[in-house]
Coordinates of N, CA and C in Angstrom, one line a residue:
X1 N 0.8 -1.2 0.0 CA 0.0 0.0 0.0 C 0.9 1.2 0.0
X2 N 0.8 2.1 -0.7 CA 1.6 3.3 -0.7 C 0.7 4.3 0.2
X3 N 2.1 4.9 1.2 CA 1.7 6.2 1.6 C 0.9 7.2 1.5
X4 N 0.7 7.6 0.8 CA -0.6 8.6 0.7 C -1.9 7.7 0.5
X5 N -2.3 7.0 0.3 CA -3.5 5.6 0.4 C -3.4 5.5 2.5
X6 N -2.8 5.4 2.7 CA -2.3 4.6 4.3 C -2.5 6.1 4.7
X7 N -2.0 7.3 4.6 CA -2.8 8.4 4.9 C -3.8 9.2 4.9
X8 N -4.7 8.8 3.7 CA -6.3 9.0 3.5 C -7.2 8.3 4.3
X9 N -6.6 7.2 4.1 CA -7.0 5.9 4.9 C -7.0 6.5 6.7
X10 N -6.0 6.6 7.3 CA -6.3 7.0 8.5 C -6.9 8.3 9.0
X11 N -6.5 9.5 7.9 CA -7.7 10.5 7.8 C -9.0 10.7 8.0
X12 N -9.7 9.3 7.0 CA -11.0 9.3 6.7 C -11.0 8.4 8.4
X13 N -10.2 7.6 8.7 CA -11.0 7.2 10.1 C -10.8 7.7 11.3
X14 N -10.2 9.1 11.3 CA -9.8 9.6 12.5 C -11.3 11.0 12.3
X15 N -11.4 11.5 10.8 CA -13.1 12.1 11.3 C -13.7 11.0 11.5
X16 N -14.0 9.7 11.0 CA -15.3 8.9 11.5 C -15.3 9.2 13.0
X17 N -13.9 8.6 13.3 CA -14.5 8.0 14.9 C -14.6 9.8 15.4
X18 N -14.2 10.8 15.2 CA -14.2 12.1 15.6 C -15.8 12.8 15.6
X19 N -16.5 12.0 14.7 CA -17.8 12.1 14.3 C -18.8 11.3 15.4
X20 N -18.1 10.3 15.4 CA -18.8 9.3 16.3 C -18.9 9.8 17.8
X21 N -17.6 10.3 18.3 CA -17.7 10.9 19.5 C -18.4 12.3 19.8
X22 N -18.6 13.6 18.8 CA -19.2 14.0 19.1 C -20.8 13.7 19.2
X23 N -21.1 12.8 18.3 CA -22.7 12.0 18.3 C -23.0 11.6 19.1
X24 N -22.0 11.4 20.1 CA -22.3 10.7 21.5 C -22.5 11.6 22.6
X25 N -21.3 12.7 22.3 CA -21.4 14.0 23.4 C -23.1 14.3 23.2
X26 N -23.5 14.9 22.3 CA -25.1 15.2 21.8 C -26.0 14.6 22.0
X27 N -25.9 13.2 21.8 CA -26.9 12.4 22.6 C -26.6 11.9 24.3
X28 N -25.9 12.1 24.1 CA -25.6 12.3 26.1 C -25.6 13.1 26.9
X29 N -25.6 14.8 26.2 CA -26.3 16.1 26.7 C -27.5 16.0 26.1
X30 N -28.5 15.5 25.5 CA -29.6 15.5 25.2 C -30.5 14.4 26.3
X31 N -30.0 13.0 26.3 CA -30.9 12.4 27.8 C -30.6 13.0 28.8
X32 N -29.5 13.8 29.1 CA -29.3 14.4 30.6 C -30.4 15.1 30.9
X33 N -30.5 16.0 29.7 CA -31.5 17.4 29.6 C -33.0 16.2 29.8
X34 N -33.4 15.8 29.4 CA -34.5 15.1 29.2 C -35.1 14.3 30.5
X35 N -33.6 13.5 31.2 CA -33.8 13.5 32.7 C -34.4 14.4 33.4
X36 N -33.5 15.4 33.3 CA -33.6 16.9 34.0 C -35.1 17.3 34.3
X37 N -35.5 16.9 32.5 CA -36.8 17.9 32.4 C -37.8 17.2 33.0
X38 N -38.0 15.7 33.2 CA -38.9 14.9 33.9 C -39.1 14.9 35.3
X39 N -37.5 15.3 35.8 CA -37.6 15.3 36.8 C -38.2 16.4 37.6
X40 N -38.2 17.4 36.9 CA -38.4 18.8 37.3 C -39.9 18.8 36.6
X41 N -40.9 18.1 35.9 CA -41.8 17.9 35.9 C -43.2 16.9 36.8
X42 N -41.9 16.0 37.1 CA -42.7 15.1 37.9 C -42.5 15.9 39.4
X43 N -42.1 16.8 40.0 CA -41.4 17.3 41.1 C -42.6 18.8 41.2
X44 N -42.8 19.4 40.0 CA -44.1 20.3 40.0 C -45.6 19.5 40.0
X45 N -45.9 18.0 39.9 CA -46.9 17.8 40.1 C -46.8 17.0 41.3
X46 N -46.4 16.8 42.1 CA -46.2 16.6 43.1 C -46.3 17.7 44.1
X47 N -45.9 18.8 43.8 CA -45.7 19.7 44.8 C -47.3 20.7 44.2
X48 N -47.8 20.3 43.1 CA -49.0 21.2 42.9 C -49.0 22.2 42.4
X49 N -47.8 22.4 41.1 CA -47.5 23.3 40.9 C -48.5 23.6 39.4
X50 N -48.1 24.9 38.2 CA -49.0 24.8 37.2 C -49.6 24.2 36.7
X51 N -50.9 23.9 36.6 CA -51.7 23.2 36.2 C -52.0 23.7 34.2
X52 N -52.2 22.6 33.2 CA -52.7 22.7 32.0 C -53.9 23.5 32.1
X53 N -54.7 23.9 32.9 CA -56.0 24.6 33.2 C -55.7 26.1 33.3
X54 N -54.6 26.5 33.8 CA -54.3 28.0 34.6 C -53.8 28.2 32.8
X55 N -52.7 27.4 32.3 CA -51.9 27.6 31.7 C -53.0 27.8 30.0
X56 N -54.1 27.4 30.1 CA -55.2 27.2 28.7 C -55.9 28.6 28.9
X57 N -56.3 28.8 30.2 CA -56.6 30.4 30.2 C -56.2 31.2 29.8
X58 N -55.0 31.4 30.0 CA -53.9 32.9 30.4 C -54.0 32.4 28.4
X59 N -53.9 31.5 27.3 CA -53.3 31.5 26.1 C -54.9 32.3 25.7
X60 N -56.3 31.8 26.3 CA -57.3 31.9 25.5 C -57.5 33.7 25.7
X61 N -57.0 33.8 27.1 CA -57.0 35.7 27.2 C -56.3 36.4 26.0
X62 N -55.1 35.7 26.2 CA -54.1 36.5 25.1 C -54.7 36.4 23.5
X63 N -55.4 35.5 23.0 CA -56.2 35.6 21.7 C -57.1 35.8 21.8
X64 N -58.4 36.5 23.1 CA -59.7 37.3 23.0 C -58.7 38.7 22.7
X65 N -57.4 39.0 23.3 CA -57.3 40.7 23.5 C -56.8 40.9 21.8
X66 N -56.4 39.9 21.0 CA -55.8 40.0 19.8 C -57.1 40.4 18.8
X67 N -58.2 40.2 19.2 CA -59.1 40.4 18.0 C -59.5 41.3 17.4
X68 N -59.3 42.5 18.3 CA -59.5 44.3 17.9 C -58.8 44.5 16.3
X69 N -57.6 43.9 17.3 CA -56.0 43.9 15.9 C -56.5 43.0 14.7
X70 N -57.1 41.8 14.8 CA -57.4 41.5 13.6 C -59.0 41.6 12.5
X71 N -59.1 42.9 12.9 CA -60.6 43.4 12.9 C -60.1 44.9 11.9
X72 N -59.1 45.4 12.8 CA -58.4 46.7 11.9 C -57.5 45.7 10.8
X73 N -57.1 44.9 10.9 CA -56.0 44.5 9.8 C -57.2 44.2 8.6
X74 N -58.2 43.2 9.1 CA -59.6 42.8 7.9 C -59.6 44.4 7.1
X75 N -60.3 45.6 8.0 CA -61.0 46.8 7.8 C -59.8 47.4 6.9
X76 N -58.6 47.2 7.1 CA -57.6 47.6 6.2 C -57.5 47.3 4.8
X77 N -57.4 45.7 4.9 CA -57.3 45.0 3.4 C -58.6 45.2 2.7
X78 N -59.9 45.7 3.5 CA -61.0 45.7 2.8 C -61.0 47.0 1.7
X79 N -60.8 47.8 2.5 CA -60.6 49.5 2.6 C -59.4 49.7 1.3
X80 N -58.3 48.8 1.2 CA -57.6 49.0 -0.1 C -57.7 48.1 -1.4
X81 N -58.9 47.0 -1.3 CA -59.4 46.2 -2.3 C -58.2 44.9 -2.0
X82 N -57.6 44.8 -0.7 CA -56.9 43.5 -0.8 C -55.5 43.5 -2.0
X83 N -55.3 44.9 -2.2 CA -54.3 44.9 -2.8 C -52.7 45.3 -2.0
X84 N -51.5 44.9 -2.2 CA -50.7 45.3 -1.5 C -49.5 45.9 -2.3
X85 N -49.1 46.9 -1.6 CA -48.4 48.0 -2.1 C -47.2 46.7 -3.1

């Protein structure tokens, strides 16, 4: 085998495995976080913390107060035939 072959050759497998290890770093900061987040989920329902209820309100307020705004945006596009500059 000539040298420059035996050098591509070890090239191409020093990114694989370089590839391989960061794939691993990423998926092993990724279950940590995912631990994390369970744990810190299962730890608010336990202790009775936000509830899906409180949390469906507060979104359904925020899109009653949006509707003025999408009342003048209609009255707009009506007002210029739906055409845009």
């Amino acid at each position: 085998m000539s040298v420059k072959v035996r050098q591509i050759t070890i090239t191409i497998r020093t990114i694989v495995n370089g590839l391989c290890y960061f794939a691993t770093f990423v998926f092993g900061i990724n279950s940590l976080g995912l631990l994390l987040n369970s744990g810190q989920l299962a730890i608010n329902s336990i202790m009775g913390g936000s509830t899906n209820n409180e949390n469906g309100s507060k979104i359904e307020e925020n899109v009653d107060s949006l509707s003025p705004v999408k009342e003048n945006v209609a009255e707009g596009i009506k007002s210029t035939g739906g055409k845009e500059d």
